[in-house]
PDB file of C-alpha atoms and ligand atoms in Angstrom:
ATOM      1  CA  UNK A   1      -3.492  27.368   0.497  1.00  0.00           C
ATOM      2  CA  UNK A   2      -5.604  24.385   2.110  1.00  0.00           C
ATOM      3  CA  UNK A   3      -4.239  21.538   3.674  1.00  0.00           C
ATOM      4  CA  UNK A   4      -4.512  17.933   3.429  1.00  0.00           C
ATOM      5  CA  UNK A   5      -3.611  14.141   4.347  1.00  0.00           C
ATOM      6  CA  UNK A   6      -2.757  11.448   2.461  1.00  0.00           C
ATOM      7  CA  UNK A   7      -1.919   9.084   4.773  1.00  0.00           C
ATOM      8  CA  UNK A   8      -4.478   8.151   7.277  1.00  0.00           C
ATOM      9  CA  UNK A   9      -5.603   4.868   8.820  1.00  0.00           C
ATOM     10  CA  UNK A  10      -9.056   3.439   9.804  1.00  0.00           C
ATOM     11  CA  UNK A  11     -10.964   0.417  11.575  1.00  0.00           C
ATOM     12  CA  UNK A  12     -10.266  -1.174   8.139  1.00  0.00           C
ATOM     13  CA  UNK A  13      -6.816  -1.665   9.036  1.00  0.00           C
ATOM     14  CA  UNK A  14      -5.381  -0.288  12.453  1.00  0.00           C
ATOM     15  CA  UNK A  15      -6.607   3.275  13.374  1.00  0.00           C
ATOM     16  CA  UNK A  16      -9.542   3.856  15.591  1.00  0.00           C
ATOM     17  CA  UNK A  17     -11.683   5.932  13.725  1.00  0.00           C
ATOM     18  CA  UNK A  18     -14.111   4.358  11.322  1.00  0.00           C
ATOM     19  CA  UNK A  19     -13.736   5.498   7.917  1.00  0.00           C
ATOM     20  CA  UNK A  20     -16.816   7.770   8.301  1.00  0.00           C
ATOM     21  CA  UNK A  21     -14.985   9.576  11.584  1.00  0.00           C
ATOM     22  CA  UNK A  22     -12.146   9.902   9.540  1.00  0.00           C
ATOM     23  CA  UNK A  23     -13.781  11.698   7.028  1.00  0.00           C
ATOM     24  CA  UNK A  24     -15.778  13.588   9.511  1.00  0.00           C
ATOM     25  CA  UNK A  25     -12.402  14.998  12.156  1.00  0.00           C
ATOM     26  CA  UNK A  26     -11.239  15.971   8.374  1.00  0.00           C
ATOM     27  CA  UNK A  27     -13.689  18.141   7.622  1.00  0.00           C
ATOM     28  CA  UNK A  28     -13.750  19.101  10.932  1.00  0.00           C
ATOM     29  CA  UNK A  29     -10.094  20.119  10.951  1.00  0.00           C
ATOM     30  CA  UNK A  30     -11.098  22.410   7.216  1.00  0.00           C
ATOM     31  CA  UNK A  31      -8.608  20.073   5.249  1.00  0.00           C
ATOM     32  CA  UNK A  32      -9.629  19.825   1.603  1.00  0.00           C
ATOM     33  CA  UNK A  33      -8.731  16.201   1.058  1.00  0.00           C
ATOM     34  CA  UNK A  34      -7.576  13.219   2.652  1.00  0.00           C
ATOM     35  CA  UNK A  35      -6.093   9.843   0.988  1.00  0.00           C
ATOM     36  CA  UNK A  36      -7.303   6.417   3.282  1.00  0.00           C
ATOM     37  CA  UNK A  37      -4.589   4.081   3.782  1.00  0.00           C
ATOM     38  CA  UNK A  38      -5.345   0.855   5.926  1.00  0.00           C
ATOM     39  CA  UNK A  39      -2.780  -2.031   5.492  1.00  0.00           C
ATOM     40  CA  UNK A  40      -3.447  -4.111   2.686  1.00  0.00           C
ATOM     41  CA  UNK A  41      -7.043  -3.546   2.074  1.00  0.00           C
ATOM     42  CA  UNK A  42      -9.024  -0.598   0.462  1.00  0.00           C
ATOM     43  CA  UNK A  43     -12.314  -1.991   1.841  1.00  0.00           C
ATOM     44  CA  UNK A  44     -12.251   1.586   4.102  1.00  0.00           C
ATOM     45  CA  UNK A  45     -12.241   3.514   0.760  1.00  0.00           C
ATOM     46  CA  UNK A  46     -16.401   3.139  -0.222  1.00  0.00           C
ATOM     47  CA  UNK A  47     -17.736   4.494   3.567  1.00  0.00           C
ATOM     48  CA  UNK A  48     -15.304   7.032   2.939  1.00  0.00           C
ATOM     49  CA  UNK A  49     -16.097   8.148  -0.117  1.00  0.00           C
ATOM     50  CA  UNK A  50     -19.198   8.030   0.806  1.00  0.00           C
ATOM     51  CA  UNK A  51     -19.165  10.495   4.100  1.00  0.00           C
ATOM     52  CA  UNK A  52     -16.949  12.613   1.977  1.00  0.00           C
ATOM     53  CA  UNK A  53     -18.878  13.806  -0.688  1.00  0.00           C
ATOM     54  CA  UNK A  54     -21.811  14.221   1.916  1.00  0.00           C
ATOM     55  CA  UNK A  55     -19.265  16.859   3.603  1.00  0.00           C
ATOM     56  CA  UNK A  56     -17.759  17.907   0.199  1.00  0.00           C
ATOM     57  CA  UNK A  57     -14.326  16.674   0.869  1.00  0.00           C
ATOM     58  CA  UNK A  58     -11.901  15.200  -1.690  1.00  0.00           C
ATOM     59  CA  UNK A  59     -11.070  11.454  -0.936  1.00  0.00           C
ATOM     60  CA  UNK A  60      -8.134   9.646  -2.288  1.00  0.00           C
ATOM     61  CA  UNK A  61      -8.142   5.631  -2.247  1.00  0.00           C
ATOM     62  CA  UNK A  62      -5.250   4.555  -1.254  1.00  0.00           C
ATOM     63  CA  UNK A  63      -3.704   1.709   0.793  1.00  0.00           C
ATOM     64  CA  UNK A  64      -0.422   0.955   2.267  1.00  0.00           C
ATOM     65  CA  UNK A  65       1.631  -2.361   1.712  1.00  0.00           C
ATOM     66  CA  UNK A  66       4.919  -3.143   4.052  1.00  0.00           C
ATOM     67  CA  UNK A  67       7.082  -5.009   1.337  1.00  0.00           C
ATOM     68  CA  UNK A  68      10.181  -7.417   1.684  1.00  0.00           C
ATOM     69  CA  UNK A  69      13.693  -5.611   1.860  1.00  0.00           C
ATOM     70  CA  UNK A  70      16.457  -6.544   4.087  1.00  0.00           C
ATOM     71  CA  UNK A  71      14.082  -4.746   6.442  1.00  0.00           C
ATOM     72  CA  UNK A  72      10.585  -4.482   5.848  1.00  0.00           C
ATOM     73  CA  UNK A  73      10.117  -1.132   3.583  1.00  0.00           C
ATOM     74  CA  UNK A  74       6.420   0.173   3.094  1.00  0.00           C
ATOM     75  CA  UNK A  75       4.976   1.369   0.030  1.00  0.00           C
ATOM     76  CA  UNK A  76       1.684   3.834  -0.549  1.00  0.00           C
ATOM     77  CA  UNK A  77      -0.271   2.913  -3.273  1.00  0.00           C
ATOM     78  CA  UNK A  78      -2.970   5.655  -4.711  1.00  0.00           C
ATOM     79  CA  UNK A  79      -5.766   5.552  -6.697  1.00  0.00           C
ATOM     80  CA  UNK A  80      -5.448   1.510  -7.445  1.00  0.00           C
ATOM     81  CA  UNK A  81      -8.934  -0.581  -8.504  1.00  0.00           C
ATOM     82  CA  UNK A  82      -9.000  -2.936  -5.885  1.00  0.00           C
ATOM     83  CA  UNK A  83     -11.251  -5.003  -8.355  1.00  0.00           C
ATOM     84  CA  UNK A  84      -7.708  -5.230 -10.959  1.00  0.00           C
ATOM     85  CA  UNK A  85      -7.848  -9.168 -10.710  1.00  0.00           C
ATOM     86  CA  UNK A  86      -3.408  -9.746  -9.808  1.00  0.00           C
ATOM     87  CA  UNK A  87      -3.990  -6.843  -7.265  1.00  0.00           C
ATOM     88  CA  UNK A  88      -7.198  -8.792  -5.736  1.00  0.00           C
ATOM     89  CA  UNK A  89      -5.084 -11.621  -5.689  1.00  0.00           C
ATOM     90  CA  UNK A  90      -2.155  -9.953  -4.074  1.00  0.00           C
ATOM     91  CA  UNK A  91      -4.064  -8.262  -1.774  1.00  0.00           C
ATOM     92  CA  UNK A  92      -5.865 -11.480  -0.743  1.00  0.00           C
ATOM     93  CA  UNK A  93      -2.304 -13.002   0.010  1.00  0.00           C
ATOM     94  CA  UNK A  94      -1.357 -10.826   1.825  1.00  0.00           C
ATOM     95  CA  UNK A  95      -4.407 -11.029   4.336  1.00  0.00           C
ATOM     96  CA  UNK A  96      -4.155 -14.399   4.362  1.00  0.00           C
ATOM     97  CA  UNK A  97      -0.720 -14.454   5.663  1.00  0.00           C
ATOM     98  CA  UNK A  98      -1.438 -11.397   8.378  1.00  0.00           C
ATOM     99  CA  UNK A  99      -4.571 -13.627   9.589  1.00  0.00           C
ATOM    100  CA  UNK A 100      -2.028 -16.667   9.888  1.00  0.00           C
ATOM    101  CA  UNK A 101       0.053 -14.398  11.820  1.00  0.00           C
ATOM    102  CA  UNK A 102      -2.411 -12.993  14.069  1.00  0.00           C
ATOM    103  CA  UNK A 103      -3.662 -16.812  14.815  1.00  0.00           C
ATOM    104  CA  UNK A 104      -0.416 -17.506  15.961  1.00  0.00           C
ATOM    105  CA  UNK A 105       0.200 -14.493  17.957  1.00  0.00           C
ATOM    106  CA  UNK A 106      -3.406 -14.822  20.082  1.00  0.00           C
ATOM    107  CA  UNK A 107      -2.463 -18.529  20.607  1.00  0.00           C
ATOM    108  CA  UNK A 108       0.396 -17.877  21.864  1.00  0.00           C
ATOM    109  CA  UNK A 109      -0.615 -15.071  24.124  1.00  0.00           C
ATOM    110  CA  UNK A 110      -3.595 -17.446  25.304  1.00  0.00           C
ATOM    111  CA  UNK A 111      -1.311 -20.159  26.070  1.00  0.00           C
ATOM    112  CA  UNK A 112       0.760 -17.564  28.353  1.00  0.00           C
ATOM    113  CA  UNK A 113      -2.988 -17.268  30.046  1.00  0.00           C
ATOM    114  CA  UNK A 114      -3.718 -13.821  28.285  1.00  0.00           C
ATOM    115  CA  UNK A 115      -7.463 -13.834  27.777  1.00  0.00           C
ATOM    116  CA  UNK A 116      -7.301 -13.330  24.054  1.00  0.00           C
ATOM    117  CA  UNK A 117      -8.639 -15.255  21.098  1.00  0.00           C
ATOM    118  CA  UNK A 118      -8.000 -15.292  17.434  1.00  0.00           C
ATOM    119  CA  UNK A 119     -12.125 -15.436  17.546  1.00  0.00           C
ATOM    120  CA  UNK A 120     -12.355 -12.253  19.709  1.00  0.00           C
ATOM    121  CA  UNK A 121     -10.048 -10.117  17.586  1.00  0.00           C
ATOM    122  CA  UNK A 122     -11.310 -11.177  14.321  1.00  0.00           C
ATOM    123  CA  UNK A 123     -14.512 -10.461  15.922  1.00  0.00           C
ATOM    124  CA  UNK A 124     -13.863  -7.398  16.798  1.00  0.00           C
ATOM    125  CA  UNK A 125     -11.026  -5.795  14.789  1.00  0.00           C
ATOM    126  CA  UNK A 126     -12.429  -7.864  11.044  1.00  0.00           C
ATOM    127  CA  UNK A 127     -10.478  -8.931   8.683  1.00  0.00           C
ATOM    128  CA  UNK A 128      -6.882  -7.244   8.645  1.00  0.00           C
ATOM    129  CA  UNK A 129      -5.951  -6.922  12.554  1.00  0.00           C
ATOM    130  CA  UNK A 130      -2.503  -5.068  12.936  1.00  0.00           C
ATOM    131  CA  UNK A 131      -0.497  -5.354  15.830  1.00  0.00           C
ATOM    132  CA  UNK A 132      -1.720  -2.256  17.065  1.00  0.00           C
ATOM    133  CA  UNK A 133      -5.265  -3.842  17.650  1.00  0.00           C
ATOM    134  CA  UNK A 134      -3.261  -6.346  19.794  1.00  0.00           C
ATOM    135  CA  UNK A 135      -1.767  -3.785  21.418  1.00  0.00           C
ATOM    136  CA  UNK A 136      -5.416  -2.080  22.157  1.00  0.00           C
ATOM    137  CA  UNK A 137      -6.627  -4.792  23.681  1.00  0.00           C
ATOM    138  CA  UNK A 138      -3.481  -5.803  26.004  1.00  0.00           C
ATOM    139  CA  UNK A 139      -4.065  -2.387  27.444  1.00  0.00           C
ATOM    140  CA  UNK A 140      -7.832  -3.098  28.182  1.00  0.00           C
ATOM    141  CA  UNK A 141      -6.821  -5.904  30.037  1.00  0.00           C
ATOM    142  CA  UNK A 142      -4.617  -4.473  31.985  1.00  0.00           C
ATOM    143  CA  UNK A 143      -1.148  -6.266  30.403  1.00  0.00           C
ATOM    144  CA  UNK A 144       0.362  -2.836  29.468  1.00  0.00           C
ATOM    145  CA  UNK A 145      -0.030   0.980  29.746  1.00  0.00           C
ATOM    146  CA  UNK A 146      -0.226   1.945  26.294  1.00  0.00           C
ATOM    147  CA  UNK A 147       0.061   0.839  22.735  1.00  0.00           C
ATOM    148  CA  UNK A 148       3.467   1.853  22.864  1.00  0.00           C
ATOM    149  CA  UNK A 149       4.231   0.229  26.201  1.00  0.00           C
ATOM    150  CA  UNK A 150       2.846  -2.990  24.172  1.00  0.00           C
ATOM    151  CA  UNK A 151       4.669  -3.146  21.729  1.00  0.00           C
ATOM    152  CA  UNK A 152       7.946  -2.269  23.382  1.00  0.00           C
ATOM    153  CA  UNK A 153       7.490  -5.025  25.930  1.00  0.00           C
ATOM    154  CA  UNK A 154       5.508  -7.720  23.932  1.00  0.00           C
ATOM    155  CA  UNK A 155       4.750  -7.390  20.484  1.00  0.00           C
ATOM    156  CA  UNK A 156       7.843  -5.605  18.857  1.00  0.00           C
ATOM    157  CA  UNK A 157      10.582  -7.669  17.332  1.00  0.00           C
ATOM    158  CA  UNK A 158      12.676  -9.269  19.627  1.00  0.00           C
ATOM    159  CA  UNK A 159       9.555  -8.941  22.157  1.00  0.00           C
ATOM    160  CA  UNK A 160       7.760 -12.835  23.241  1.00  0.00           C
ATOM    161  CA  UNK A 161       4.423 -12.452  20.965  1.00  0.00           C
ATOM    162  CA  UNK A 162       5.927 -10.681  18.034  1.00  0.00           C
ATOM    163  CA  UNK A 163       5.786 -13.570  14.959  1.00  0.00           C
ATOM    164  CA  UNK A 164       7.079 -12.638  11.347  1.00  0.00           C
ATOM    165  CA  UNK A 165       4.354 -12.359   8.471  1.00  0.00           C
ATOM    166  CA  UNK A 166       5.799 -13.358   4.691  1.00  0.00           C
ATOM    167  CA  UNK A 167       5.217  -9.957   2.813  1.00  0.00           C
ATOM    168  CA  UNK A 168       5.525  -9.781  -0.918  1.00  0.00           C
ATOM    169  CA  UNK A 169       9.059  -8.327  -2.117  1.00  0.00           C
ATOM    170  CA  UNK A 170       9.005  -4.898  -2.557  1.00  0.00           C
ATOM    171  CA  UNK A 171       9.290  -4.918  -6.744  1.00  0.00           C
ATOM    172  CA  UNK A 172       6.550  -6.573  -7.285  1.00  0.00           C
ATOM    173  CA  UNK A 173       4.890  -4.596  -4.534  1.00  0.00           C
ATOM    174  CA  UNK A 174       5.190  -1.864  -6.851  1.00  0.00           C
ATOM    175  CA  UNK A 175       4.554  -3.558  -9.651  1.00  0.00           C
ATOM    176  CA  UNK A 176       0.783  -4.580  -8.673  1.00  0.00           C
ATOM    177  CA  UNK A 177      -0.408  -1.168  -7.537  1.00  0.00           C
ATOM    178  CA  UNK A 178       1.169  -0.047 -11.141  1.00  0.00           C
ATOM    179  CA  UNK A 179      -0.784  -3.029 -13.142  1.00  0.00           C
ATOM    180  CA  UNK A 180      -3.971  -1.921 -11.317  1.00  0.00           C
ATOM    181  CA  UNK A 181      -3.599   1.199 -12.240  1.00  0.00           C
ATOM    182  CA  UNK A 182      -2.300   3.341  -9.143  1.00  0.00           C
ATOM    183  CA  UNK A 183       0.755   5.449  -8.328  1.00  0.00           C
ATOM    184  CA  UNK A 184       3.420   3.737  -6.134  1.00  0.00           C
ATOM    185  CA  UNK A 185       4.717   6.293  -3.567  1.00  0.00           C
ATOM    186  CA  UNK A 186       7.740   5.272  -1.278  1.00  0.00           C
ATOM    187  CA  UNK A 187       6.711   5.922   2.376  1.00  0.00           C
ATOM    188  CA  UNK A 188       8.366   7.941   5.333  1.00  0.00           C
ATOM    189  CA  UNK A 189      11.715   7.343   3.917  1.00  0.00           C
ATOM    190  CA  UNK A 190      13.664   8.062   7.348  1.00  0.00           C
ATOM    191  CA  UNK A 191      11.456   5.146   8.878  1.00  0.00           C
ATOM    192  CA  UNK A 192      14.454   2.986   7.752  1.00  0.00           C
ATOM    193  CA  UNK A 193      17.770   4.242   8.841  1.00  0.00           C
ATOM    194  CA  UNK A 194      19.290   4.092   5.421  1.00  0.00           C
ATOM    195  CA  UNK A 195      21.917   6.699   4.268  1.00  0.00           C
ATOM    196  CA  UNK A 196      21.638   9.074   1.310  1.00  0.00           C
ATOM    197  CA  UNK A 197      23.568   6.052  -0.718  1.00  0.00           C
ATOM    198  CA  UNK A 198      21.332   3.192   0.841  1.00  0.00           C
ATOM    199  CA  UNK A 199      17.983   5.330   0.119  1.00  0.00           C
ATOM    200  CA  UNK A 200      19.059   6.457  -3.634  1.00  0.00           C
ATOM    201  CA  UNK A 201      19.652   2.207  -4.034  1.00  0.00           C
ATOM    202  CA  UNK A 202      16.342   2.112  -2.532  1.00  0.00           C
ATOM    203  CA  UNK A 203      14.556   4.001  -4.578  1.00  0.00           C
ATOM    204  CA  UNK A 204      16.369   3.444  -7.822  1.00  0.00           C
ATOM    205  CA  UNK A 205      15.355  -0.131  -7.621  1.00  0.00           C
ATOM    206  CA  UNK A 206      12.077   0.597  -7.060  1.00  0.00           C
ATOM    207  CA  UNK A 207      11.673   2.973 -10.108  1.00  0.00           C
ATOM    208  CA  UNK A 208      13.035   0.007 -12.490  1.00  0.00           C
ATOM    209  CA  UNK A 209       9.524  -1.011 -11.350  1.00  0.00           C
ATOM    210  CA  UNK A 210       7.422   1.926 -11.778  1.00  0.00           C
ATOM    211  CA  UNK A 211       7.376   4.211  -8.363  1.00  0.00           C
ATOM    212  CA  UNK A 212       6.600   7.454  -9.349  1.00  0.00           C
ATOM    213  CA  UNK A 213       6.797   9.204  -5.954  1.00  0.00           C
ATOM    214  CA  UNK A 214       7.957   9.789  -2.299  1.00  0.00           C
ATOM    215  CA  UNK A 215       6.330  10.842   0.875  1.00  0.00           C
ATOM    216  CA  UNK A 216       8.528  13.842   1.554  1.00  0.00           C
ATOM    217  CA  UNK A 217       5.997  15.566   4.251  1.00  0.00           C
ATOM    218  CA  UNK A 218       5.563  13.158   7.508  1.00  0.00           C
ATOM    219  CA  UNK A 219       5.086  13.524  11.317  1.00  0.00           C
ATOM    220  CA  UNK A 220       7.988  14.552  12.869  1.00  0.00           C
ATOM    221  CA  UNK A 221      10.015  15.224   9.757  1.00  0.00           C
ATOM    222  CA  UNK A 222      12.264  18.149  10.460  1.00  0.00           C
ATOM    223  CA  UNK A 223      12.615  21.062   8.006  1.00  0.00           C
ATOM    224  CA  UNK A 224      15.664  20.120   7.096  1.00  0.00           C
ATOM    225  CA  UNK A 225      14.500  16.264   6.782  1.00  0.00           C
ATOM    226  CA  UNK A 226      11.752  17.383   4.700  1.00  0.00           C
ATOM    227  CA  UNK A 227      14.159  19.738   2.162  1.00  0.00           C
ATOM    228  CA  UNK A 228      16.473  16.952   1.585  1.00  0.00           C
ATOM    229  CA  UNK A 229      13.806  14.207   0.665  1.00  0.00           C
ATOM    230  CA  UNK A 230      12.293  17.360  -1.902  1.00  0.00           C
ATOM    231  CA  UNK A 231      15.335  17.776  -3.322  1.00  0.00           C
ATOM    232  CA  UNK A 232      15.983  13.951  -3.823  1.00  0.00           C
ATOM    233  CA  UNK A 233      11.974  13.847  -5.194  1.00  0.00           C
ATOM    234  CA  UNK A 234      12.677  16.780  -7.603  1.00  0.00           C
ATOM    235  CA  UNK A 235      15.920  15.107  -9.027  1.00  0.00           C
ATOM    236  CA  UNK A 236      14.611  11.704  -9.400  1.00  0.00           C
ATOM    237  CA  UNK A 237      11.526  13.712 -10.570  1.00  0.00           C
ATOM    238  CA  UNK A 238       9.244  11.553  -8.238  1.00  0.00           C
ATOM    239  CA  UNK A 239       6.015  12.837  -7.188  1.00  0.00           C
ATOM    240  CA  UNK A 240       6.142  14.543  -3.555  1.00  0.00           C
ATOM    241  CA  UNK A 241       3.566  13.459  -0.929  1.00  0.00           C
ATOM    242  CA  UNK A 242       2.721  14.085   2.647  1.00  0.00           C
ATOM    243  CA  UNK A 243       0.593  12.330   5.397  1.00  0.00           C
ATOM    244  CA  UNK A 244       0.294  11.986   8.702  1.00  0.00           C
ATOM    245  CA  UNK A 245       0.368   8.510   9.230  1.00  0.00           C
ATOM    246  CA  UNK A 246      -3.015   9.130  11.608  1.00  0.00           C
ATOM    247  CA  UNK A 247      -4.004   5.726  13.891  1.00  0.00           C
ATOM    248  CA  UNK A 248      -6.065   7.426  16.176  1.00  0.00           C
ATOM    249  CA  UNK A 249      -5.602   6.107  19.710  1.00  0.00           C
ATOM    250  CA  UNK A 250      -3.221   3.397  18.340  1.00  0.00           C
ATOM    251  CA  UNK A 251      -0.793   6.302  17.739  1.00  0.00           C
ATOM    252  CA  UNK A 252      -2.068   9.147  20.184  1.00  0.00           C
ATOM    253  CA  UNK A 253       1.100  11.254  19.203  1.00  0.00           C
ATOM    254  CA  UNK A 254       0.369  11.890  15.443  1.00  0.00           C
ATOM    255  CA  UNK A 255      -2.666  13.920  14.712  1.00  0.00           C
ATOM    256  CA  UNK A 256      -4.175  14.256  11.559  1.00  0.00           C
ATOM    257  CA  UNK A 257      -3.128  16.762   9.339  1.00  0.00           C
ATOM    258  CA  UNK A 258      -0.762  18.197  11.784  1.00  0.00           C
ATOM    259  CA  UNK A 259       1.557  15.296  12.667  1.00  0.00           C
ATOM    260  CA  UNK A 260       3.545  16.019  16.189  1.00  0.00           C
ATOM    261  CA  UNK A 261       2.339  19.643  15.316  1.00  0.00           C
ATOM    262  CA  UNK A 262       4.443  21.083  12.563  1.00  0.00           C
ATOM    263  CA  UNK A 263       3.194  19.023   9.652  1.00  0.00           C
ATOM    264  CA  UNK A 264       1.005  21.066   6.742  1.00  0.00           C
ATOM    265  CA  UNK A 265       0.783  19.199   3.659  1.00  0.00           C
ATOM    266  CA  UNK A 266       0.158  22.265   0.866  1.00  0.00           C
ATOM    267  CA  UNK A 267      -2.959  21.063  -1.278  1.00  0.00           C
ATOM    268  CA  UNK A 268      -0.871  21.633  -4.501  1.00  0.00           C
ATOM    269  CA  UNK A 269       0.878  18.106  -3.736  1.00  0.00           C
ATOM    270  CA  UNK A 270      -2.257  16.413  -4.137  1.00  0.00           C
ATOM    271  CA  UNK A 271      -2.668  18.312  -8.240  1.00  0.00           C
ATOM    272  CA  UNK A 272       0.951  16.784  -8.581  1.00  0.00           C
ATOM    273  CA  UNK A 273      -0.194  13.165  -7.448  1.00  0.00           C
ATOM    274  CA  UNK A 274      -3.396  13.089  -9.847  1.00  0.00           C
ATOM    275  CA  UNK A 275      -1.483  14.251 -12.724  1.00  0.00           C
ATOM    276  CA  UNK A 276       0.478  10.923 -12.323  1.00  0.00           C
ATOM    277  CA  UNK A 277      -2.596   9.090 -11.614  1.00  0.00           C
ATOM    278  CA  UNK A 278      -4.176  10.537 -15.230  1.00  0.00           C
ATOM    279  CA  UNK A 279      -1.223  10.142 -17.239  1.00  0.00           C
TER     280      UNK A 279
HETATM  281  P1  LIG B 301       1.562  -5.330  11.538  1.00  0.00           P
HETATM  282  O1  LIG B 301       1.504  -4.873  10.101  1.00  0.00           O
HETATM  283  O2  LIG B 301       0.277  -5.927  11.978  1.00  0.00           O
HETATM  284  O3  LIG B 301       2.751  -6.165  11.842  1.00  0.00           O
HETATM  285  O4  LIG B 301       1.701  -4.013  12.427  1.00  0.00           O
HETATM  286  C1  LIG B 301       2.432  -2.915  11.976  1.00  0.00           C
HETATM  287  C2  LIG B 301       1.814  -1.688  12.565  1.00  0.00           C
HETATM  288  O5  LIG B 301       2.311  -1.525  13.871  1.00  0.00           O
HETATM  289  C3  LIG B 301       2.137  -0.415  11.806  1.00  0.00           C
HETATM  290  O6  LIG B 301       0.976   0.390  11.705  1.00  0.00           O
HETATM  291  C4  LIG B 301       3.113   0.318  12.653  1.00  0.00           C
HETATM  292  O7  LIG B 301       2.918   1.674  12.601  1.00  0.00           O
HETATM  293  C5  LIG B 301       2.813  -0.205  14.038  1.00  0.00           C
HETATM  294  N1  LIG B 301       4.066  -0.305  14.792  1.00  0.00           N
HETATM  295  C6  LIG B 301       5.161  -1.003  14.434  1.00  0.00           C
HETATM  296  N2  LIG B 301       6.122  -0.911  15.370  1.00  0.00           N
HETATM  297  C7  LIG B 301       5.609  -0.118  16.343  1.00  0.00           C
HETATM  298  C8  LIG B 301       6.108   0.369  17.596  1.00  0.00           C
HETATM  299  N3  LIG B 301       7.320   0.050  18.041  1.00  0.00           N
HETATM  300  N4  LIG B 301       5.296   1.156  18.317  1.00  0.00           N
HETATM  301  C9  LIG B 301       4.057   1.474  17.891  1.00  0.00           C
HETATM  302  N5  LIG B 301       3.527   1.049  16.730  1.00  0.00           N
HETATM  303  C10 LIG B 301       4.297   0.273  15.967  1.00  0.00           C
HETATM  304 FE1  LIG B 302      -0.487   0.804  11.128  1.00  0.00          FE
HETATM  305 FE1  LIG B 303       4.036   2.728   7.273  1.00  0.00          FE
HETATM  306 ZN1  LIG B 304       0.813   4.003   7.715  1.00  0.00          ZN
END
């Protein structure tokens, strides 16, 4: 059985590799398929398709939306026309509100005397800059000694140049990548310390909106981790996924395809996700 990825990051959001290099280490690696899915934008999805059927590779368009929920919770969407006029409009929102966010961050860094500029990152990084692209470029300039390092000392919550972003609440999250036509998967579900009780709440509510399936295969999921969320994706009957959640540099732990090393998404997951997507 091949493997593949279904959750991968690019340039269009906050991985490193371009959506053609993506494409490219994929093929590279033998997987069969990969999904692409920056933060709130699918504008990664056309190079990719692109380089993929040059290297006869399946590509899934996807994106990935963090949603409003006590916590911030972060739904996959797959297979969604990013041309469906309320998810355009959604979508645009939502970038709006990260650029107002990253303005505010870079000013505030530059008023600390950090030599960064909202003009320099948008520059550089386009349209939807994620943290992690500040984090990049602290490194480069000598502020910290990783992304990780970053974060944990200035851009993480609690941290000086870490500023909320409004994000969309998590049921009509769901609801938009339905009306446009996509499958709503719940991602890593251990990301957010909930209980069995707290996660079952979870993703009840989201079902009375449409999600039709859960990322059961991630890096650094144990077996056992990975059995459990199965068994809870079988009895909700929810469509089982896996993905790396590949960054590239931004996330030089997590390779794709493989996770932290014991990750192997079974191709078969992907016939389960397109049967949703078709019916
Ligand atoms: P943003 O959506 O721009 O606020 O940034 C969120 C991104 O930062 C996601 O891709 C996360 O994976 C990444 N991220 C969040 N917290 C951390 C952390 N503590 N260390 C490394 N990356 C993180
Ligand atoms: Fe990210
Ligand atoms: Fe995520
Ligand atoms: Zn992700």
């Amino acid at each position: 059985m091949r493997q593949i990825d279904l959750h991968i990051h690019t340039t269009a959001s906050d991985g490193t590799f371009s959506p053609k290099e993506a494409v490219r280490h994929a093929a590279e690696l033998g997987l069969s398929a990969i999904a692409i899915t920056d933060h709130d934008t699918m504008a990664g999805v056309p190079e990719a398709r692109q380089e993929a059927e040059r290297l006869g590779i399946e590509l899934v368009p996807g994106i990935e939306i963090s949603t409003r929920y006590g916590r911030s919770i972060h739904i996959l969407g797959y297979y969604p026309d990013p041309e469906a006029p309320g998810f355009k409009r959604d979508l645009d929102w939502m970038i709006r509100e990260r650029d107002q966010r990253n303005q505010q961050m870079a000013r505030r860094m530059a008023a600390d005397g950090i030599p960064i500029s909202y003009e320099m990152m948008h520059r550089r990084f386009g349209p939807a800059i994620g943290r992690p692209n500040f984090g990049q470029v602290l490194v480069e300039l000598g502020y910290a000694d990783s992304v990780q390092d970053a974060f944990d000392r200035f851009i993480e919550k609690g941290q000086p140049y870490y500023i909320s972003r409004q994000m969309l609440p998590i049921e009509r999250t769901v609801e938009t990548i339905c009306e446009a036509g996509g499958v709503a998967v719940l991602a890593h579900p251990f990301q957010y310390r909930l209980d069995d009780r707290g996660l079952r709440e979870l993703i009840e509510l989201c079902m009375d909106h449409g999600l039709q399936g859960m990322e059961c295969l991630y890096s650094g999921y144990t077996q056992a981790q990975s059995a459990y969320l199965l068994k809870l994706a079988e009895e909700y009957r929810l469509c089982p996924t896996g993905g790396s959640d590949f960054h590239g540099a931004n996330k030089p732990l997590i390779q794709m395809g493989s996770g932290k090393g014991a990750l192997r998404v079974p191709e078969s997951l992907l016939e389960g996700l397109k049967a949703r997507a078709a019916g």
